[in-house]
Short mmCIF file of C-alpha atoms in Angstrom, two decimals:
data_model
loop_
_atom_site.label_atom_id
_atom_site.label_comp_id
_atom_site.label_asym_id
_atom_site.label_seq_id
_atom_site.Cartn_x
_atom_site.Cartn_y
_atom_site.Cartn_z
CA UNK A 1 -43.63 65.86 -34.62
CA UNK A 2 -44.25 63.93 -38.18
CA UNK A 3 -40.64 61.95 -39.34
CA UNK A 4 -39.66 60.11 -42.08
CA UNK A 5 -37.90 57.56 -41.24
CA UNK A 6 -35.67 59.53 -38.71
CA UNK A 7 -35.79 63.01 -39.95
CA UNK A 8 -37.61 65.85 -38.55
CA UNK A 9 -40.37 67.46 -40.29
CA UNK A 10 -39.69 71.29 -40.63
CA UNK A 11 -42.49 72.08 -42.71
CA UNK A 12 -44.70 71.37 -45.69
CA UNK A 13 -46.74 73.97 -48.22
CA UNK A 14 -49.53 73.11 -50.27
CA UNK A 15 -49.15 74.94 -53.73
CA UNK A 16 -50.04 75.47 -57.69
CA UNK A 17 -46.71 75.51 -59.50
CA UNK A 18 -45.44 76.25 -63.16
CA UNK A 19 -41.95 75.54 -63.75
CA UNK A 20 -39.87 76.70 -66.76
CA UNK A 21 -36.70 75.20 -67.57
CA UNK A 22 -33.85 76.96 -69.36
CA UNK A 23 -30.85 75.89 -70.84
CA UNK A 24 -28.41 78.95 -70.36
CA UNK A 25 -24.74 79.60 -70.51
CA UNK A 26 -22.94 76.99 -68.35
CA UNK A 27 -19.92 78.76 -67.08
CA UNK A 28 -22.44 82.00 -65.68
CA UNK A 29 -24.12 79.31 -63.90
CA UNK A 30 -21.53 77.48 -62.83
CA UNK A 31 -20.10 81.01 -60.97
CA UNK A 32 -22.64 81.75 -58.93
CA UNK A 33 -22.17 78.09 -57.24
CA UNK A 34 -20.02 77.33 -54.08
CA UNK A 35 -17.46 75.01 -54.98
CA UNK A 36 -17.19 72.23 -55.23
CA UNK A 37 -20.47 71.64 -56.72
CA UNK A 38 -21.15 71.34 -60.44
CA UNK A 39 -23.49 72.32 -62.60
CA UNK A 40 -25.82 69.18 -63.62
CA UNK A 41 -28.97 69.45 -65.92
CA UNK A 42 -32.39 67.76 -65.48
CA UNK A 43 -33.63 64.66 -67.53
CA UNK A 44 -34.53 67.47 -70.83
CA UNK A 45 -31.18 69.12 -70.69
CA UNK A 46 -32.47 72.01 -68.61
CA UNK A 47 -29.71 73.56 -66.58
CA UNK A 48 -31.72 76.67 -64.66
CA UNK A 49 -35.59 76.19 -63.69
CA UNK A 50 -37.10 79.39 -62.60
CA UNK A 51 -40.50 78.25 -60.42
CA UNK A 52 -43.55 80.04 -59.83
CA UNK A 53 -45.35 79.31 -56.90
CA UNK A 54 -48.95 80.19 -55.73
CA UNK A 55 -48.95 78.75 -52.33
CA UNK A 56 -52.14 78.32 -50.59
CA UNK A 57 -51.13 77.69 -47.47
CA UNK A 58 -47.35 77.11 -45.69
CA UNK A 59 -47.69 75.32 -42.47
CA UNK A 60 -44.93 74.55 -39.26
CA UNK A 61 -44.01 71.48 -38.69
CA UNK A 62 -47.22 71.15 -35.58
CA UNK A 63 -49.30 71.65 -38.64
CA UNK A 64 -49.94 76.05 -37.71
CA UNK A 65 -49.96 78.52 -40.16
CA UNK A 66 -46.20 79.17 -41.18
CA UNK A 67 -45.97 83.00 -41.12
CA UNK A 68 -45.91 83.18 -44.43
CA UNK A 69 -49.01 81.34 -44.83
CA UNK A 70 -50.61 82.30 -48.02
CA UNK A 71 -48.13 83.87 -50.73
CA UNK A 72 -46.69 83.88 -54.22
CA UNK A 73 -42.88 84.04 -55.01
CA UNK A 74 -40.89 82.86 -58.09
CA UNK A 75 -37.71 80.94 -57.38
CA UNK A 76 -34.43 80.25 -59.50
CA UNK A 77 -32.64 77.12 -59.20
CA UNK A 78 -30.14 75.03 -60.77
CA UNK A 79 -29.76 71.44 -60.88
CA UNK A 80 -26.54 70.51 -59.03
CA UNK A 81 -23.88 68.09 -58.35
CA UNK A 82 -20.59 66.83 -56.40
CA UNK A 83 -18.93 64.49 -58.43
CA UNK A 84 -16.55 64.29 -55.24
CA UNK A 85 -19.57 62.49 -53.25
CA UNK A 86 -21.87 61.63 -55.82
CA UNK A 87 -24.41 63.72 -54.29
CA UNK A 88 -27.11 65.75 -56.01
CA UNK A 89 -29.10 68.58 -55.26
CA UNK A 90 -31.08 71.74 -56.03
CA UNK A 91 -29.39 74.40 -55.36
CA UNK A 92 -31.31 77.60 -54.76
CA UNK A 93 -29.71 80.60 -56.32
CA UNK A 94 -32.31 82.90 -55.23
CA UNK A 95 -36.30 83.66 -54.51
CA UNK A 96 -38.22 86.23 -55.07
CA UNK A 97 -41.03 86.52 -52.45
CA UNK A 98 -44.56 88.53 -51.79
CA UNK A 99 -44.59 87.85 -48.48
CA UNK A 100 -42.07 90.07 -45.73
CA UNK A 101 -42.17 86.98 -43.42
CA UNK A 102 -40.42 85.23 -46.28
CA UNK A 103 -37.53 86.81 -46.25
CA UNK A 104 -34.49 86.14 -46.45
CA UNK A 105 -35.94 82.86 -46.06
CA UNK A 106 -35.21 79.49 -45.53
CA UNK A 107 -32.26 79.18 -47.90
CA UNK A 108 -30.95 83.33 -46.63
CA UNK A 109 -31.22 83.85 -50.66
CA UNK A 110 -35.20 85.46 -50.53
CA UNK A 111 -35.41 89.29 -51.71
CA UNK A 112 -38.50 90.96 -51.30
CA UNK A 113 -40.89 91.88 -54.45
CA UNK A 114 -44.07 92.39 -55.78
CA UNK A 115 -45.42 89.43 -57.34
CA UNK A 116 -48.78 89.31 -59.26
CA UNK A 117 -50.46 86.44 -60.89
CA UNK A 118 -53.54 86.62 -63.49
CA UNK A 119 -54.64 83.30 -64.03
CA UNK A 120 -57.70 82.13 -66.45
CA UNK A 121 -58.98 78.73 -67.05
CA UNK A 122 -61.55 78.03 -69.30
CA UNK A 123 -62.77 74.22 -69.46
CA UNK A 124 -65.54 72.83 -71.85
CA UNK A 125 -66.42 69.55 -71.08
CA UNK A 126 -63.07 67.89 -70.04
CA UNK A 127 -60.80 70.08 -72.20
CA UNK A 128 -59.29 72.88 -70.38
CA UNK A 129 -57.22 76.12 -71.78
CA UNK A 130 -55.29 77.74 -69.10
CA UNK A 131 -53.68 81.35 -69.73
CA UNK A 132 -50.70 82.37 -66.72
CA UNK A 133 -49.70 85.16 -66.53
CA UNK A 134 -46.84 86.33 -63.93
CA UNK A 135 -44.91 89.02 -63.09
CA UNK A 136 -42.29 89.70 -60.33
CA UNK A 137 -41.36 93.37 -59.71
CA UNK A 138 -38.42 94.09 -57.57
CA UNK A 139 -38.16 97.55 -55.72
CA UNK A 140 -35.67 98.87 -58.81
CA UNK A 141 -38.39 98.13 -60.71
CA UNK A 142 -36.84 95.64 -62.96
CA UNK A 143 -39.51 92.84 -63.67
CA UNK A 144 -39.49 89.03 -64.91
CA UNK A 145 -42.70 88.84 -66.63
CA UNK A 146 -43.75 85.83 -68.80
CA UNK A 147 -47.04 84.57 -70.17
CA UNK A 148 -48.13 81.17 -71.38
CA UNK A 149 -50.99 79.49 -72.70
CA UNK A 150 -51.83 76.06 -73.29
CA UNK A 151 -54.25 73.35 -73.51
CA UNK A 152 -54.32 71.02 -70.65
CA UNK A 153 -55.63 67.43 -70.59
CA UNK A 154 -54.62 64.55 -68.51
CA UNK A 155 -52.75 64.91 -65.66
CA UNK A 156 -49.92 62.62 -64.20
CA UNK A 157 -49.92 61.43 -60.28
CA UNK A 158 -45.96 61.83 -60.28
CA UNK A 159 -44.94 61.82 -56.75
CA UNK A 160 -40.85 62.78 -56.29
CA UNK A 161 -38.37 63.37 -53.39
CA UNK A 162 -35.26 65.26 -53.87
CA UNK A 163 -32.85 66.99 -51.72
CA UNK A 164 -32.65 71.33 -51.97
CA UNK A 165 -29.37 73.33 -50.70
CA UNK A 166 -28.55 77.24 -50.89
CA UNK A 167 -25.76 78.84 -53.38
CA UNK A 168 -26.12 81.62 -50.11
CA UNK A 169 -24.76 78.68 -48.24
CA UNK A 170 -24.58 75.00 -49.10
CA UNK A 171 -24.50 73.25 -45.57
CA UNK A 172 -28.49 74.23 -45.66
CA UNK A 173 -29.99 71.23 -46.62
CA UNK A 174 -33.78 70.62 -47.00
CA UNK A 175 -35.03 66.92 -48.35
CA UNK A 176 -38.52 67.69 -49.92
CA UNK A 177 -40.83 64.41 -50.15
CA UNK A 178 -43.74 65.63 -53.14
CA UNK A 179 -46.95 64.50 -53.23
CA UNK A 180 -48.37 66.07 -56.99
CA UNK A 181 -49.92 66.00 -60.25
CA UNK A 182 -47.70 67.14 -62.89
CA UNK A 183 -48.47 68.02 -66.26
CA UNK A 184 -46.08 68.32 -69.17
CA UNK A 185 -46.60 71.70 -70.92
CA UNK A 186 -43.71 71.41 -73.19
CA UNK A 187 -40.80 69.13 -73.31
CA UNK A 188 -38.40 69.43 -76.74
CA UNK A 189 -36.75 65.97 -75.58
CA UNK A 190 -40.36 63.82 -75.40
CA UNK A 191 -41.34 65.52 -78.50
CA UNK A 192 -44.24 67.28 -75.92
CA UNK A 193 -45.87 70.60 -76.53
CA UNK A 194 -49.42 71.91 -75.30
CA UNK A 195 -48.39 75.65 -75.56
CA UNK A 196 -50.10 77.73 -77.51
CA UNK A 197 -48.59 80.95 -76.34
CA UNK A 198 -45.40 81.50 -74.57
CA UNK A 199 -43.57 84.59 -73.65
CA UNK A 200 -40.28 85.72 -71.02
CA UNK A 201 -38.76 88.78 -70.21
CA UNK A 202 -36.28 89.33 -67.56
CA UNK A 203 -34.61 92.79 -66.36
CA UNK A 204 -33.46 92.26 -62.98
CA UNK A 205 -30.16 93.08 -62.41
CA UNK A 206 -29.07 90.00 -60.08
CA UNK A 207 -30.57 87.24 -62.77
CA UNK A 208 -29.10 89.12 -65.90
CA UNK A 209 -25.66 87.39 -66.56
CA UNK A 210 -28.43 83.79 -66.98
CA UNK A 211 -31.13 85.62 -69.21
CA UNK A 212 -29.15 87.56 -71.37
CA UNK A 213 -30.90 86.51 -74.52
CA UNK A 214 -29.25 83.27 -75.00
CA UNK A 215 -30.98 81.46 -72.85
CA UNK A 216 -33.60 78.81 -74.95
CA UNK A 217 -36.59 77.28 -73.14
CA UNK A 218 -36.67 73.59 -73.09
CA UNK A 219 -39.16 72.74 -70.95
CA UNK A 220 -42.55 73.80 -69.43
CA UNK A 221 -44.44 71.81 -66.60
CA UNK A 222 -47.68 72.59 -64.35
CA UNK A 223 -48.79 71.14 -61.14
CA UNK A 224 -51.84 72.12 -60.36
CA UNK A 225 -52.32 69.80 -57.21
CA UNK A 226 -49.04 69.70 -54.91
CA UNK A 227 -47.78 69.27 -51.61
CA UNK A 228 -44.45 69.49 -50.00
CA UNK A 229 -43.13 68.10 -46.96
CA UNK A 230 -39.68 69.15 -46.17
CA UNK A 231 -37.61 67.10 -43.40
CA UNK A 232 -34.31 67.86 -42.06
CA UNK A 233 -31.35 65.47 -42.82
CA UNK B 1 -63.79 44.27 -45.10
CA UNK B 2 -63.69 48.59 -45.74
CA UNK B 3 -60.77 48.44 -48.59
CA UNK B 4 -59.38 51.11 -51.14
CA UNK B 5 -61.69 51.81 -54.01
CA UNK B 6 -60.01 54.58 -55.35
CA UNK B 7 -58.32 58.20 -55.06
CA UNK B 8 -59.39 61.68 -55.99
CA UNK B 9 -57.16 64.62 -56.39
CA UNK B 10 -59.94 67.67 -57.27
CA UNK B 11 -60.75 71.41 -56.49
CA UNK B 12 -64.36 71.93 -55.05
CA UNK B 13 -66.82 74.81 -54.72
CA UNK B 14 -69.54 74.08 -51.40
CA UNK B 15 -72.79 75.43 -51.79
CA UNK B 16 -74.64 75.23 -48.56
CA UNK B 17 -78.10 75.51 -48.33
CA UNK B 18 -81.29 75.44 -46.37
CA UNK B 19 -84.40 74.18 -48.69
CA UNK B 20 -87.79 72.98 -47.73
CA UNK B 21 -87.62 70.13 -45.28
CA UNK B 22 -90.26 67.91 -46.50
CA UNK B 23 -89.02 67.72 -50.26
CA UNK B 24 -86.01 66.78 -48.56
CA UNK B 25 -86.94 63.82 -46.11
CA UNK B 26 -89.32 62.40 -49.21
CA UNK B 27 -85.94 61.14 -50.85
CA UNK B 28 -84.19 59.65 -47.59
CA UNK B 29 -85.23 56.32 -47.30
CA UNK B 30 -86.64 55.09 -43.71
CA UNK B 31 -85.38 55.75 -40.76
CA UNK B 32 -83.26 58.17 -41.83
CA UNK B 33 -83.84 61.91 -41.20
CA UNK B 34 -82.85 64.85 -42.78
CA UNK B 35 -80.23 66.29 -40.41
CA UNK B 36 -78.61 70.22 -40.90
CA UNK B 37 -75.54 71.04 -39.66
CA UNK B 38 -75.79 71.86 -36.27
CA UNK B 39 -73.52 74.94 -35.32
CA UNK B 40 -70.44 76.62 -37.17
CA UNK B 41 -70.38 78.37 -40.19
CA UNK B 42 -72.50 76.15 -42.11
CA UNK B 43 -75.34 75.81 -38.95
CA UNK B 44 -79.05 75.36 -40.53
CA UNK B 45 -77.69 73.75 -44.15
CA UNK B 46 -79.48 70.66 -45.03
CA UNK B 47 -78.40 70.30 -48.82
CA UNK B 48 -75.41 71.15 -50.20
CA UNK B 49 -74.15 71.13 -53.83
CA UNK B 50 -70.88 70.28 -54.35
CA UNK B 51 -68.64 71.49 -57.95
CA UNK B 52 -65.95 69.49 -58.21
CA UNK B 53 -63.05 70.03 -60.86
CA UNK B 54 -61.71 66.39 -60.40
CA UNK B 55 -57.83 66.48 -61.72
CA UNK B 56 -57.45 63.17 -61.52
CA UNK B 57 -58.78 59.86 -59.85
CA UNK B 58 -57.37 57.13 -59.84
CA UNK B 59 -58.45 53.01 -58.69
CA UNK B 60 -56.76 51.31 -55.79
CA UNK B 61 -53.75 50.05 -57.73
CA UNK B 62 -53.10 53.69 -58.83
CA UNK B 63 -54.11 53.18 -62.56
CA UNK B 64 -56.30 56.14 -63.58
CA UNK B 65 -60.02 55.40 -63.11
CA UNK B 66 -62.08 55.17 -65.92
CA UNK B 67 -63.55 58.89 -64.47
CA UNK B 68 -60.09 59.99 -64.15
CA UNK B 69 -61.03 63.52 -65.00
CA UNK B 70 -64.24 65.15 -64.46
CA UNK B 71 -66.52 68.49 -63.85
CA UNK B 72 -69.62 67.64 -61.89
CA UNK B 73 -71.49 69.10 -59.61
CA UNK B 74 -73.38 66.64 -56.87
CA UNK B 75 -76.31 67.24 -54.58
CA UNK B 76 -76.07 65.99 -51.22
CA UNK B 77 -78.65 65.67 -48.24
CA UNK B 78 -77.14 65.48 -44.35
CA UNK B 79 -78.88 62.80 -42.35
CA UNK B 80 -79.01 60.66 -39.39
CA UNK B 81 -80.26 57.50 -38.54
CA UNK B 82 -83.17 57.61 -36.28
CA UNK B 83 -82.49 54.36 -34.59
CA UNK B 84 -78.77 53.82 -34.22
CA UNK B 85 -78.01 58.01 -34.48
CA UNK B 86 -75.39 56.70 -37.29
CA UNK B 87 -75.10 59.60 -39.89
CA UNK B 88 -74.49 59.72 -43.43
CA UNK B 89 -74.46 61.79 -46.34
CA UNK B 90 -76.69 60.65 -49.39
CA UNK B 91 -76.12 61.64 -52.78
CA UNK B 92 -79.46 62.76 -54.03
CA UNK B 93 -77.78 63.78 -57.89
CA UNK B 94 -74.49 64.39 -60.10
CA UNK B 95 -74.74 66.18 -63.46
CA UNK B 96 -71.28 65.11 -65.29
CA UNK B 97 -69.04 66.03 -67.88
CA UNK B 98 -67.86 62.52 -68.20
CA UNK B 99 -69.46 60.15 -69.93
CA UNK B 100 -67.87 57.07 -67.54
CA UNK B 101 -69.76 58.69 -64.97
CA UNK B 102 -73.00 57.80 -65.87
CA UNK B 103 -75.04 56.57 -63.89
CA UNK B 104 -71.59 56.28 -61.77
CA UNK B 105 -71.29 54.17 -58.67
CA UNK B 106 -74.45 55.81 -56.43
CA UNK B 107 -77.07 55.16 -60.09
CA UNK B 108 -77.74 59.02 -59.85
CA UNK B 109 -75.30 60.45 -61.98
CA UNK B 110 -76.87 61.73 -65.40
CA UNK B 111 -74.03 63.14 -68.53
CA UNK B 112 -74.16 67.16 -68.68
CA UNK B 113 -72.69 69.80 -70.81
CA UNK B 114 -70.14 71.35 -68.88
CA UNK B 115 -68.63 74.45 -69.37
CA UNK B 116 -66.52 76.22 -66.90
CA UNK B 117 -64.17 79.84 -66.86
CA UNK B 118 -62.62 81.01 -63.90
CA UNK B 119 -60.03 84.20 -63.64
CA UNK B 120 -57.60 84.64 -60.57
CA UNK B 121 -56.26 87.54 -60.09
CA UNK B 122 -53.35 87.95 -56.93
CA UNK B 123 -51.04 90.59 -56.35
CA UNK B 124 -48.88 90.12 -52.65
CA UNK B 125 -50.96 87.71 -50.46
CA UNK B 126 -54.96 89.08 -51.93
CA UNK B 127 -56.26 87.37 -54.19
CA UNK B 128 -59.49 87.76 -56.08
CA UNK B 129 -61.02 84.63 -58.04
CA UNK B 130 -64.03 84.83 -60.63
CA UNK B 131 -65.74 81.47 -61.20
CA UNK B 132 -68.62 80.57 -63.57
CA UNK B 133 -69.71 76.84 -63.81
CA UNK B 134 -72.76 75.90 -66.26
CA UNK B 135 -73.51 72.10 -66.31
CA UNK B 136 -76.71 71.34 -68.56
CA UNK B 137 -78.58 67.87 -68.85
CA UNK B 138 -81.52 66.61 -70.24
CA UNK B 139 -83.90 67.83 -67.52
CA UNK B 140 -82.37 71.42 -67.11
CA UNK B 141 -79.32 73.02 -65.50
CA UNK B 142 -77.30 73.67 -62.48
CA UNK B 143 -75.12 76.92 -62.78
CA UNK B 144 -72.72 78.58 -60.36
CA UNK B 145 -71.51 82.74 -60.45
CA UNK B 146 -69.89 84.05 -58.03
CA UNK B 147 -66.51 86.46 -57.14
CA UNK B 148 -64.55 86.30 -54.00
CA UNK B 149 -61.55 87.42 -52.10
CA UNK B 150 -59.57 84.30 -51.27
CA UNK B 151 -58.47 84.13 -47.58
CA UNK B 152 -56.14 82.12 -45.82
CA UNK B 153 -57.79 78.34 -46.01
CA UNK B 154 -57.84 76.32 -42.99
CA UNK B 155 -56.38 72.58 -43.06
CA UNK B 156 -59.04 70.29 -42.39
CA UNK B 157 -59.26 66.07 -42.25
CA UNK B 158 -62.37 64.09 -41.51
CA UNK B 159 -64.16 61.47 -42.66
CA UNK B 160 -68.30 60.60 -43.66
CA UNK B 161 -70.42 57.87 -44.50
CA UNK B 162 -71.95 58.18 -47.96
CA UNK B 163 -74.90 56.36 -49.14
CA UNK B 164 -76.84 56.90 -52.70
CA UNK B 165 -80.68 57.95 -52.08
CA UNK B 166 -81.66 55.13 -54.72
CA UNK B 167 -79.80 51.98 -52.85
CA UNK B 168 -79.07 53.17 -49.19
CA UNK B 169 -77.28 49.52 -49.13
CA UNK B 170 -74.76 51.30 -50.66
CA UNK B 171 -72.20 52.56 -48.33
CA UNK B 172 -68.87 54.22 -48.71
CA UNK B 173 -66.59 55.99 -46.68
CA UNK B 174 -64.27 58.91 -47.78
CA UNK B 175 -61.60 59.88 -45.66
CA UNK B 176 -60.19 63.72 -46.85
CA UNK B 177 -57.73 65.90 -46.55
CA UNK B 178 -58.10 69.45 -47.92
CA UNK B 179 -57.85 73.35 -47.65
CA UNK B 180 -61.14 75.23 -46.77
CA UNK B 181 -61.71 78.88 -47.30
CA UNK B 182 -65.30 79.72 -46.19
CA UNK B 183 -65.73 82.74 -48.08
CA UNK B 184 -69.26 83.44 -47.60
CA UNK B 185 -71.29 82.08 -44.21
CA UNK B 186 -74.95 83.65 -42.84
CA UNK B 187 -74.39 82.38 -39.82
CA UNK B 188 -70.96 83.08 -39.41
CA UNK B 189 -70.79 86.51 -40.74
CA UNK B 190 -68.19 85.84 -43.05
CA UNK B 191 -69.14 87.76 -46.66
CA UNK B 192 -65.95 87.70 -48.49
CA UNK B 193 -67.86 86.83 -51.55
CA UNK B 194 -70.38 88.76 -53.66
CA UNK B 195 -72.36 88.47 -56.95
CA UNK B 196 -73.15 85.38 -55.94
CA UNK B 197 -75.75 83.43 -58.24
CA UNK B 198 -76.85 79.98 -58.47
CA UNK B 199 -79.55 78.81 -60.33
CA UNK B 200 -81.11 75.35 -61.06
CA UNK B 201 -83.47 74.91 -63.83
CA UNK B 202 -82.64 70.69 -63.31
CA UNK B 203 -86.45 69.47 -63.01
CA UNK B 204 -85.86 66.91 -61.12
CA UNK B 205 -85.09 69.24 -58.45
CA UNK B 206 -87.47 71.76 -59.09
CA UNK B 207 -89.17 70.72 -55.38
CA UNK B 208 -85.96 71.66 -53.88
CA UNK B 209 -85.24 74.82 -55.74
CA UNK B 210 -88.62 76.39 -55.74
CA UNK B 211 -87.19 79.63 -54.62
CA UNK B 212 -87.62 79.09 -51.05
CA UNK B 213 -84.42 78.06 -50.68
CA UNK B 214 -82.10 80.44 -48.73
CA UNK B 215 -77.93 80.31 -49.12
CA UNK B 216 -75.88 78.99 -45.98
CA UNK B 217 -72.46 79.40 -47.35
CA UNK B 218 -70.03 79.23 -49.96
CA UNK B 219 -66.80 77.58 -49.24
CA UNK B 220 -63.63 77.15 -51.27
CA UNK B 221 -61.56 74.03 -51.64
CA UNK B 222 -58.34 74.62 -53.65
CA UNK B 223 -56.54 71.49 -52.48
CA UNK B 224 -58.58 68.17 -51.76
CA UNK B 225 -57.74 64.99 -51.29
CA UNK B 226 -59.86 61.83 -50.72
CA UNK B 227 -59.78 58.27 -50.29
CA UNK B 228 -62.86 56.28 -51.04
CA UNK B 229 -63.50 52.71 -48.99
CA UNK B 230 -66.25 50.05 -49.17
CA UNK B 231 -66.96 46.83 -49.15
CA UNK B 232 -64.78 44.41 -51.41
#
């Protein structure tokens, strides 16, 4: 069994990945986590990232197919802290998965939906346009749907390890070593922005005291090339 | 000494093929022998064209490489060496987007017009992927069609020999790591892609491609991952 250092592999996933990140109303957020962490915000202010992931293949930890091998899900997370420790994490508020194996999942906060992706990338000579769009469907039929467009150029080797806990349950703790190629879509604080087209709509019942209309979109980022390995503490 | 030349992040398309064995062994240079894959799902293929989508490369020190981004598509012969049994893979030719590119490391590279659209369409865990690559050069074209159902890839690392069919001196060894989805294979039954169409108008192939050739199998690469090693 792989280690790093002296932690247990669990798994890894190999994925494409577009990651939006909202700056919504603090003190909703800041209810839905388990005391006595805090709300924190990434480097651009962002203080909820919803994730899109089309993962090509989840693996065990002896390298087999994960049961959830090949799927798509969208997941909702918030950049979080204990001032009391000093400790900071991801905390996963909740995931929205294709796949039945995938639920509830590794952080117990998975429901099941339908999640569809139409992607189109057009590239003439090294310029490429990519068009996303994504929508996640839950058995109520409310929907998140959002589209995006943008021009895409070069791409930034931007490997990152970070720790991920559950709002289900916070003694869950996953530390996620990423190998990846990020690229910045849109980012109000750098002063970036490739879109051309953007466009979210959320109805789902369980995300609708975040998106309520006041959220504003601060940043957009793709990784088209990424894999995860995820140890145990 | 083998050190660190560089790294390549990409997505790939494999075309395997079987074309006309002495057009073939004509570009290997002696004692080397054209040599086909053996067994598997690409048994009988003794060229295969490779489209790469390279995201980024980057040199040893982890700068990006002056090809740091790139759409090519490159021609490759299996072979073995008749004395020793040693194989390699020789690049017979790359038609490139980039302009850094040419004549590239193996002198075989020539800059093409590359154009490229591909729509992916998934709902649950199927997924359906339309792909159209056109790269055009002096001498003529090389250009991919297909459509296929994406299936679950299968995690593969290995590592070749590659030499360049215009300085076999030149050796290089790539070590990879990458997701394969074989999505069409003759010999292995596998036909989870149709409308398939490839077509090469480049004349300096035009022994190769004479319409005689017959397709092995397509696979997929979404994820790949190489490091490249020679001499310093």
């Amino acid at each position: 069994m792989a280690t790093s250092g002296t932690a247990p592999l669990l798994d890894s996933m190999i994925a494409e990945r577009i990651l939006l990140g909202f700056q919504v109303r603090a003190e909703a957020l800041q209810s839905r986590l388990p005391a006595p962490w805090r709300v924190g915000s990434t480097p651009a202010g962002a203080n909820l990232v919803v994730i899109f992931n089309e993962v090509f293949l989840n693996q065990d930890a002896g390298g087999a197919p994960a049961p959830d091998a090949t799927t798509r899900y969208l997941g909702v997370v918030v950049p979080g802290r204990r001032p009391d420790i000093g400790e900071e994490a991801s905390i996963n508020l909740r995931i929205f998965a294709a796949h039945p194996q995938a639920i509830p999942g590794k952080y117990r906060t998975s429901f099941p939906a339908v999640v569809r992706r139409q992607q189109r990338l057009v590239s003439e000579g090294l310029a490429t346009t990519v068009e996303e769009h994504c929508t996640v469907r839950v058995p109520a039929g409310e929907e998140i749907d959002f589209r995006l467009r943008y021009t895409r150029d070069a791409v930034a080797h931007t490997p990152t390890r970070s720790r991920g806990r559950s709002a289900a349950d916070p003694a869950i703790l996953r530390l996620y070593r990423v190998d990846q190629l990020a690229y910045t879509v849109r980012d109000a604080s750098q002063g970036v922005d490739h879109v051309l087209d953007f466009a979210f709509r959320a109805t789902v019942t369980d995300l609708s005291d975040l998106i309520d209309g006041t959220e504003r979109l601060l940043t957009v980022a793709a990784s088209p090339w990424y894999h995860r390995r995820v140890y145990a503490e | 000494m083998a050190t660190l030349l560089n790294v390549t992040r990409d997505t790939k398309i494999q075309v395997r093929l079987r074309a006309g064995l002495p057009a073939l062994q004509r570009r290997l240079p002696h004692p080397w022998v054209v040599a086909p894959s053996a067994q598997g799902p690409h048994a009988g293929a003794n060229l295969i064209a490779v489209f790469s989508e390279v995201l980024l490369r980057q040199d040893a020190g982890g700068r990006p490489a002056l090809d740091a981004v790139d759409l090519s598509v490159t021609l490759l012969i299996p072979a073995i060496h008749a004395e020793t049994q040693d194989s390699a893979t020789f690049i017979l030719r790359v038609l490139t987007a980039n302009p850094d590119a040419a004549p590239g490391r193996y002198r075989v590279a020539v800059l093409a017009t590359a154009w490229r659209a591909r729509t992916m369409v998934g709902e649950g865990q199927h997924t359906t992927v339309t792909d159209e690559i056109l790269l055009h050069a002096v001498d003529g074209a090389i250009e991919l069609r297909l459509e296929y159902d994406a299936g679950v890839p299968v995690r593969m690392q290995w590592s070749t020999t590659v030499r360049s069919v215009v300085d076999s001196g030149l050796e290089r060894t790539y070590r990879s790591d990458a997701l394969v989805d074989v999505v069409s294979s003759e010999p292995g039954g596998i036909a989870q892609a149709r409308d398939v169409h490839l077509r090469v108008t480049d004349a300096a192939l035009s022994d190769l491609f004479d319409s005689t050739e017959r397709l092995v199998s397509i696979a997929v690469v979404p994820w790949f991952f190489r490091e490249e090693c020679g001499a310093d």
